[in-house]
Coordinates of C-alpha atoms and ligand atoms in Angstrom, one line a residue:
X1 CA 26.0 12.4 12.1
X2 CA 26.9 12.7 8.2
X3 CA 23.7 13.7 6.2
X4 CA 25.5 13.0 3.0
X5 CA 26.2 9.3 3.8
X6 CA 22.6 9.2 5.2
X7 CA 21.3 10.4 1.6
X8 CA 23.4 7.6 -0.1
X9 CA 21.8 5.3 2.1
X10 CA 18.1 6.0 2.3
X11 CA 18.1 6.2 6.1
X12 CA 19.6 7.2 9.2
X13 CA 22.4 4.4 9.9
X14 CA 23.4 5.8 13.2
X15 CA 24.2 2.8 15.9
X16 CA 21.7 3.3 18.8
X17 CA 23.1 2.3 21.8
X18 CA 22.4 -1.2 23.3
X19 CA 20.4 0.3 26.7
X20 CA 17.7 2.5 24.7
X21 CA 14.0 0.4 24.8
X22 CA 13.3 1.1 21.3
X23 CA 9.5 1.4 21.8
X24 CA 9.4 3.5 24.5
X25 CA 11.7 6.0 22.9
X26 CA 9.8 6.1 20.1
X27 CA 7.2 6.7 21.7
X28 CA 8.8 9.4 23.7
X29 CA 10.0 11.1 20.6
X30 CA 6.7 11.1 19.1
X31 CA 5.1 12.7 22.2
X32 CA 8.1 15.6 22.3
X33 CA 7.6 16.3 18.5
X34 CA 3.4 16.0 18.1
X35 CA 4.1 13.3 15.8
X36 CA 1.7 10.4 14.7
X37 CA 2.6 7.2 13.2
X38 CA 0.6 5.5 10.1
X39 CA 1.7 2.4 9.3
X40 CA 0.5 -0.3 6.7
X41 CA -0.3 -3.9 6.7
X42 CA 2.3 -5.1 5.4
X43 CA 5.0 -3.9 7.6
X44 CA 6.6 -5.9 9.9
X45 CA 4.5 -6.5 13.2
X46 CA 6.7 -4.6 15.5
X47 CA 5.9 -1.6 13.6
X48 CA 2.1 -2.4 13.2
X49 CA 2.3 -2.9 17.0
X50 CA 3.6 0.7 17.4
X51 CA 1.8 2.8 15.1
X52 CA -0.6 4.8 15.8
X53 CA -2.7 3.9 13.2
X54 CA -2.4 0.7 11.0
X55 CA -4.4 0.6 7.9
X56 CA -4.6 0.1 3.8
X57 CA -3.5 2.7 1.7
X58 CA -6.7 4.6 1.6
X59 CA -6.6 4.4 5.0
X60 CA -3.7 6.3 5.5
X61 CA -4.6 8.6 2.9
X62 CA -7.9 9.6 4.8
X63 CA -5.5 9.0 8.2
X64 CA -2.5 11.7 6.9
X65 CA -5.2 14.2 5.6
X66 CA -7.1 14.5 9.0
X67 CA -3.9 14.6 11.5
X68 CA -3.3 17.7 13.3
X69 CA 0.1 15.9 14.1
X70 CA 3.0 18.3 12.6
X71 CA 4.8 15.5 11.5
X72 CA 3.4 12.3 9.9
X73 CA 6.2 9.3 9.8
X74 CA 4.8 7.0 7.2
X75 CA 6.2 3.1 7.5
X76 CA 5.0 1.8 4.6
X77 CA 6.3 2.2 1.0
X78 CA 7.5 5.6 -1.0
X79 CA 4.3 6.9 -2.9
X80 CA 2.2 6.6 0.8
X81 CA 4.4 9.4 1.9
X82 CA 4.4 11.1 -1.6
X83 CA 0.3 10.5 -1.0
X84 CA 1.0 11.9 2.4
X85 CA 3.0 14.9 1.9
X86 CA 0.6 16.0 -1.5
X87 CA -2.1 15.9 1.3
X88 CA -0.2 17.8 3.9
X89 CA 2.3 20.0 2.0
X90 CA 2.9 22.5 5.5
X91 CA 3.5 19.3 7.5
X92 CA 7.2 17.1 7.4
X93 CA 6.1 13.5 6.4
X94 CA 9.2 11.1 6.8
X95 CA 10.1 7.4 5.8
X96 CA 12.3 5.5 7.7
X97 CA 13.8 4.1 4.4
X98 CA 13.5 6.0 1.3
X99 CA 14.5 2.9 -0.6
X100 CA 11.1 1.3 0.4
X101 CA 9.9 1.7 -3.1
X102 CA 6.9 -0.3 -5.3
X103 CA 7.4 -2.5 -8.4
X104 CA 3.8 -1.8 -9.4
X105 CA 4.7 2.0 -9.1
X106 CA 8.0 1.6 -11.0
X107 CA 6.4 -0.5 -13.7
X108 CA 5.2 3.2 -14.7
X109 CA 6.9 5.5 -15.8
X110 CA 5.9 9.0 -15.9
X111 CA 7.5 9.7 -19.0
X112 CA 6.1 6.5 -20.6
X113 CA 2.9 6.9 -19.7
X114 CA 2.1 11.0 -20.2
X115 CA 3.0 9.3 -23.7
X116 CA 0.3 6.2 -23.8
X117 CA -2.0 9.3 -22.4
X118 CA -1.3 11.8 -25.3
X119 CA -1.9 8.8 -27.8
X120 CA -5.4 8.2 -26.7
X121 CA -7.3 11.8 -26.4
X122 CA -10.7 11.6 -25.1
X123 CA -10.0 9.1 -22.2
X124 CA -10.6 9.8 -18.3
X125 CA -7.5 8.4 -16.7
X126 CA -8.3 6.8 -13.5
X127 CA -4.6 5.8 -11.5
X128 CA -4.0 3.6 -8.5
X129 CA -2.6 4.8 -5.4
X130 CA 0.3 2.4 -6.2
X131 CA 2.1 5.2 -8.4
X132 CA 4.4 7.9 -8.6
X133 CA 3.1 11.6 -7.7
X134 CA 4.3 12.4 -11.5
X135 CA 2.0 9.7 -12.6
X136 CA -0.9 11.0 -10.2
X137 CA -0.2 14.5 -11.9
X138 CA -1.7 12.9 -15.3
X139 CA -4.5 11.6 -13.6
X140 CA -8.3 12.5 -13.0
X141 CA -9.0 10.6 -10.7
X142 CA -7.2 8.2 -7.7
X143 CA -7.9 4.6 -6.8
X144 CA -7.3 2.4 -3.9
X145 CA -8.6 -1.5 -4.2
X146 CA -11.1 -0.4 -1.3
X147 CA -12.5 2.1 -3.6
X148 CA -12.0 1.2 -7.0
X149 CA -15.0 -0.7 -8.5
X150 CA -17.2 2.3 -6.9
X151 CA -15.2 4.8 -8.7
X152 CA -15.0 3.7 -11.9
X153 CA -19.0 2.5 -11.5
X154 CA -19.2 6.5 -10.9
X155 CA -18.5 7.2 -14.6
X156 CA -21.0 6.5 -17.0
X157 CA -21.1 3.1 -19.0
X158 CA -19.6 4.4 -22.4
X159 CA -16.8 6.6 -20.8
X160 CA -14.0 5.8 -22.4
X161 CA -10.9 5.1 -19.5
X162 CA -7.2 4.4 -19.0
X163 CA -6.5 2.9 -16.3
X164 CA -2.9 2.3 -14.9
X165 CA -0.7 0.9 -13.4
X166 CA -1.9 -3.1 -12.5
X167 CA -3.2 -4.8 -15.1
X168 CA -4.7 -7.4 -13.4
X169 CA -6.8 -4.7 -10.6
X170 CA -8.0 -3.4 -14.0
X171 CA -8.7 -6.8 -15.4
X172 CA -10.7 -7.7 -12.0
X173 CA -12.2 -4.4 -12.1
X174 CA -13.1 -4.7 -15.7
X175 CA -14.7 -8.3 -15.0
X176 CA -16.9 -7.2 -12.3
X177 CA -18.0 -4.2 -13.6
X178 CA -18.7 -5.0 -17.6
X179 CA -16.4 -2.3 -18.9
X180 CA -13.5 -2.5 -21.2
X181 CA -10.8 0.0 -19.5
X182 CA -7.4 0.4 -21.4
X183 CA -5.0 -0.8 -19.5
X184 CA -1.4 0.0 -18.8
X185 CA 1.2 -3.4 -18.4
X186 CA 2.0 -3.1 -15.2
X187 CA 2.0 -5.5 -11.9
X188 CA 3.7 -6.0 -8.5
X189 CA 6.3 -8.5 -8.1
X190 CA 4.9 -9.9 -4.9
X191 CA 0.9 -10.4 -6.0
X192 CA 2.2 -12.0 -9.0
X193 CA 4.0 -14.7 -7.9
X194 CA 1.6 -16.8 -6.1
X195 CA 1.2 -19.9 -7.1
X196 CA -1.7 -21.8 -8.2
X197 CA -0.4 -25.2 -7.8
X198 CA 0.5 -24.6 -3.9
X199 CA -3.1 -22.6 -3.3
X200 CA -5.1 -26.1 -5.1
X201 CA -2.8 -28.5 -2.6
X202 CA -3.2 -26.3 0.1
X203 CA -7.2 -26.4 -0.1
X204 CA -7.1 -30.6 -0.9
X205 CA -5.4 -30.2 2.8
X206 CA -7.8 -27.9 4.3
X207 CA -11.0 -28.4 2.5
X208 CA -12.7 -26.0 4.9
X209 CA -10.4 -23.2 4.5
X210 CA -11.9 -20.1 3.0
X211 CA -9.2 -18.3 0.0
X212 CA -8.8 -14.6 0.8
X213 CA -6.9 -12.6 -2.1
X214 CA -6.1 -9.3 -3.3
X215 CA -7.1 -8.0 -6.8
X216 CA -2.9 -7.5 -7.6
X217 CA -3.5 -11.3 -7.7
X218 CA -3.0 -12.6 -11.2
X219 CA -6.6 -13.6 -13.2
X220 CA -5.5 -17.6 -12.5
X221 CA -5.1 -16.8 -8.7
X222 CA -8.5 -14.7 -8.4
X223 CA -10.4 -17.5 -9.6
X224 CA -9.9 -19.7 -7.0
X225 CA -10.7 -17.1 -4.1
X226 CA -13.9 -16.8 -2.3
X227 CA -13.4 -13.2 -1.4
X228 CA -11.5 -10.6 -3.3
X229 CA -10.9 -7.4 -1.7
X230 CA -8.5 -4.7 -0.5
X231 CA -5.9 -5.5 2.9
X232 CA -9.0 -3.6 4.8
X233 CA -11.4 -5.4 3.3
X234 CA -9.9 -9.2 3.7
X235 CA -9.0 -8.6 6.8
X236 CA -13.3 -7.1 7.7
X237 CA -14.0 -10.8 6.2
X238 CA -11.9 -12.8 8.4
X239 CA -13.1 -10.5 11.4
X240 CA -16.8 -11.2 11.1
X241 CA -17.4 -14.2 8.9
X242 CA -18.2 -17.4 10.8
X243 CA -15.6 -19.6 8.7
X244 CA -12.0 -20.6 10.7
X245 CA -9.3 -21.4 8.4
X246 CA -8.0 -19.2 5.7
X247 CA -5.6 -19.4 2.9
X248 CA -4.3 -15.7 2.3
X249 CA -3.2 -14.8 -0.9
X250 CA -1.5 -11.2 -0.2
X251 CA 1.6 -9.8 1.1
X252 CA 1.8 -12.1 4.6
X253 CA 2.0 -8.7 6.6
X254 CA -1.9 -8.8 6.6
X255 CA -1.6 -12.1 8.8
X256 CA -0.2 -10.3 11.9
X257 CA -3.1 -8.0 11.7
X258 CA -5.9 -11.1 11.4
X259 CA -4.1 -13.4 14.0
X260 CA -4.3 -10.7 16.7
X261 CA -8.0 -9.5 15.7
X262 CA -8.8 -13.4 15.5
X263 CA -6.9 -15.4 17.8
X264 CA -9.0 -18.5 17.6
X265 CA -9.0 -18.7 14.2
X266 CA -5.9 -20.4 11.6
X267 CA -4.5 -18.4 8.2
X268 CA -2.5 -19.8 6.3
X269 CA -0.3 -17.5 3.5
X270 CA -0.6 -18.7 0.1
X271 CA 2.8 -19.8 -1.1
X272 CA 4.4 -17.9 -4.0
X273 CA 5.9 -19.9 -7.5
X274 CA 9.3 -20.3 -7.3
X275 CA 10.3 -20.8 -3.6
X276 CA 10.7 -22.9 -0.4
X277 CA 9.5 -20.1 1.6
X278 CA 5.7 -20.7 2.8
X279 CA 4.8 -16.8 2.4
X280 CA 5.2 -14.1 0.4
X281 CA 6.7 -11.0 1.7
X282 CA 7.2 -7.4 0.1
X283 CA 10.7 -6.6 0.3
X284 CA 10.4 -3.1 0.3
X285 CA 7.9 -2.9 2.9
X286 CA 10.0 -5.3 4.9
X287 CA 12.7 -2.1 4.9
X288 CA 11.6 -0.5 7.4
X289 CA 12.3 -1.3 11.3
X290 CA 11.9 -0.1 15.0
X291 CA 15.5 1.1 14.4
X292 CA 15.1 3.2 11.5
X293 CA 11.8 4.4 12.7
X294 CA 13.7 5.8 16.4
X295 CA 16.4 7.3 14.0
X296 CA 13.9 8.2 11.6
X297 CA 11.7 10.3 14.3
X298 CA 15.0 11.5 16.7
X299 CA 16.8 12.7 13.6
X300 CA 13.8 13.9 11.2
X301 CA 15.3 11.9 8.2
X302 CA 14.6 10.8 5.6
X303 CA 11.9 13.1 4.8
X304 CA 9.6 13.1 1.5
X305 CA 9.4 15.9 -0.8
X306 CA 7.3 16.2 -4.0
X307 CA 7.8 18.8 -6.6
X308 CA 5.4 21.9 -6.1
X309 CA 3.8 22.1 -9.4
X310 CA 3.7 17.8 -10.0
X311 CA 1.9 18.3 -6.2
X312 CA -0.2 21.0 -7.2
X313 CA -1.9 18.5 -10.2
X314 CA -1.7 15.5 -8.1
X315 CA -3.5 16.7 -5.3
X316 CA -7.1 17.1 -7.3
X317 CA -7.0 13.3 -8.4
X318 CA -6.0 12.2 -4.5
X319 CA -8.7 14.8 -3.1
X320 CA -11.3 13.6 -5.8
X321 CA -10.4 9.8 -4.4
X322 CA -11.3 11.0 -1.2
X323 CA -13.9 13.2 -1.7
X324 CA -16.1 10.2 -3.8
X325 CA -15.1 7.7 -0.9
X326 CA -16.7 10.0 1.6
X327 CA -20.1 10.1 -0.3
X328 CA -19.9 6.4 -0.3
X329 CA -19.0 6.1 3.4
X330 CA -16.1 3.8 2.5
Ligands
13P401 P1 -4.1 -1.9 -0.1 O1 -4.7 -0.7 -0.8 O2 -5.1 -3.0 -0.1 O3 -3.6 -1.5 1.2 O4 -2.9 -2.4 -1.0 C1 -1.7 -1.7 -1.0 C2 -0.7 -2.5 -1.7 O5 0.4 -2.1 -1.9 C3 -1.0 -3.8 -2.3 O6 0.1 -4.4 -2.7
SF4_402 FE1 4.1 -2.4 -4.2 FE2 3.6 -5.0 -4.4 FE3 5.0 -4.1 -2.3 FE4 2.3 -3.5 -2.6 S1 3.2 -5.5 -2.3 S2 4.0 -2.1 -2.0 S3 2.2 -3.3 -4.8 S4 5.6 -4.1 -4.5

């Protein structure tokens, strides 16, 4: 074991030997140290198949702040465990990859935007979850795309608001709810990139396929769904609406989740721009494995830690988030 070539790494690259059944180790491990595991929609389906709880990112927000587990392994992307470990400072939240980071959370820099803050006095500055705990520290309140249109609706009509970092969740959410936020420049890599061209062939094929997208989605993109809504909230759609074919215009982890909870029923993942691959994957959240997670949980590494006094103001804007969600029973 070398903890210093680990920390160069991210993760725990110990070989694990051939005979070890990776699931039931892990969860063995996970009984022996109380731990629970939260995983996201995008990751790969192995991992959505082990975890014990598999949800959007307000989900595991509300998941991480309710455990009683002492340690919370989060396999999704860096700021869900920073989200995690704000939440739970007593308890030890781990990755299995630290380099599972965010381009919409890197297109914001603390630095840079503590600046765009200072230069308009007077605003409220609502932040998505998709951001670093320094940027959550200049924030009043948190956002998820579950909750988002609700909590900026909770303001009054004239309040003035920044709102960072994707500027095309702030468009949508601008667009639907008649105000003019200021918005920082920011967008993910992955929601960006789907193509428009490939989405209109793909419905001339399938006339009766229903287009399911996130609001990361580019304006273009958004106007050719027929539901816009958070991972939770397209996959609640393709759950209990009638229809049978859907074109699905997020990261394609969502599929595994909406093939198992509909078996009888087809999705399709919208194709991004400028490949030959038919889906459109998140690299980052494609970091983590069953491997890392056994090492992860049988070594306690990597594990996520926020400064005290950035955690001590980013908790009130991630409690306010979940406090208002609770009122509106999302
Ligand atoms: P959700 O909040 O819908 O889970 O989205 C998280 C995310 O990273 C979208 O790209
Ligand atoms: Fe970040 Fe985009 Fe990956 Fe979501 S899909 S974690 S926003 S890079």
């Amino acid at each position: 074991m070398n903890r210093e070539e680990w920390l160069k790494k991210g993760f725990v690259n110990e070989p694990i030997n051939e005979d070890i059944d990776l699931k039931v180790a892990i969860n063995k491990l996970k009984k022996e140290k109380n731990a629970v595991i939260l995983g996201h929609y995008y990751q790969k389906g192995e991992i959505q198949d082990i975890a014990d709880f598999v949800g959007d990112s307000l989900a595991l927000a509300q998941w991480a702040a309710k455990t009683s587990a002492d340690i919370i392994v989060v396999c999704g992307v860096h700021f869900m465990g920073e989200t995690a470990k704000i939440l739970c400072p007593n308890k030890k939240v781990l990755v299995p990859d630290l380099n599972a980071g965010c381009s919409l959370a890197d297109s914001c820099p603390a630095d840079q935007f503590e600046q765009f803050v200072k230069e308009h006095p007077g605003y409220t500055v609502i932040s998505y979850v998709n951001t670093t705990a320094a940027v959550k520290a200049l924030t009043d309140v948190v956002v998820t795309s579950t909750n988002a249109k609700q909590i900026v609706e909770s303001f009054p009509k004239d309040e003035k608001i920044i709102f960072g970092p994707d500027r095309n969740l702030g468009d949508y959410i601008n667009s639907i709810t008649n105000r003019k936020m200021l918005l920082w420049d920011g967008a993910c890599h992955v929601h960006e990139q789907f193509s428009v061209e490939k989405i209109v062939e793909l419905k001339a094929q399938y006339p009766d396929a229903i287009v399911l997208a996130h609001p990361e989605c580019k304006s273009v993109v958004l106007k050719l769904a027929d539901v816009i809504g958070s991972t939770a909230a397209l996959l609640k759609h393709a759950i209990n609406s009638s229809e049978q074919r859907f074109i699905v215009a997020t990261e394609s982890g969502i599929l595994h989740e909406m093939q198992k909870k509909c078996p009888q029923k087809t999705f399709i993942p919208a194709p991004p721009n400028d490949s030959t691959c038919a889906c459109n994957e998140c690299s980052f959240m494609r970091l983590n494995s069953l491997e890392k997670l056994y090492n992860c949980l049988k070594y306690e590494y990597p594990e996520i830690e926020v400064d005290a006094d950035v955690a001590e103001k980013a908790v009130k804007p991630i409690k306010k988030m979940l406090d208002i969600s609770e009122k509106l029973g999302l």
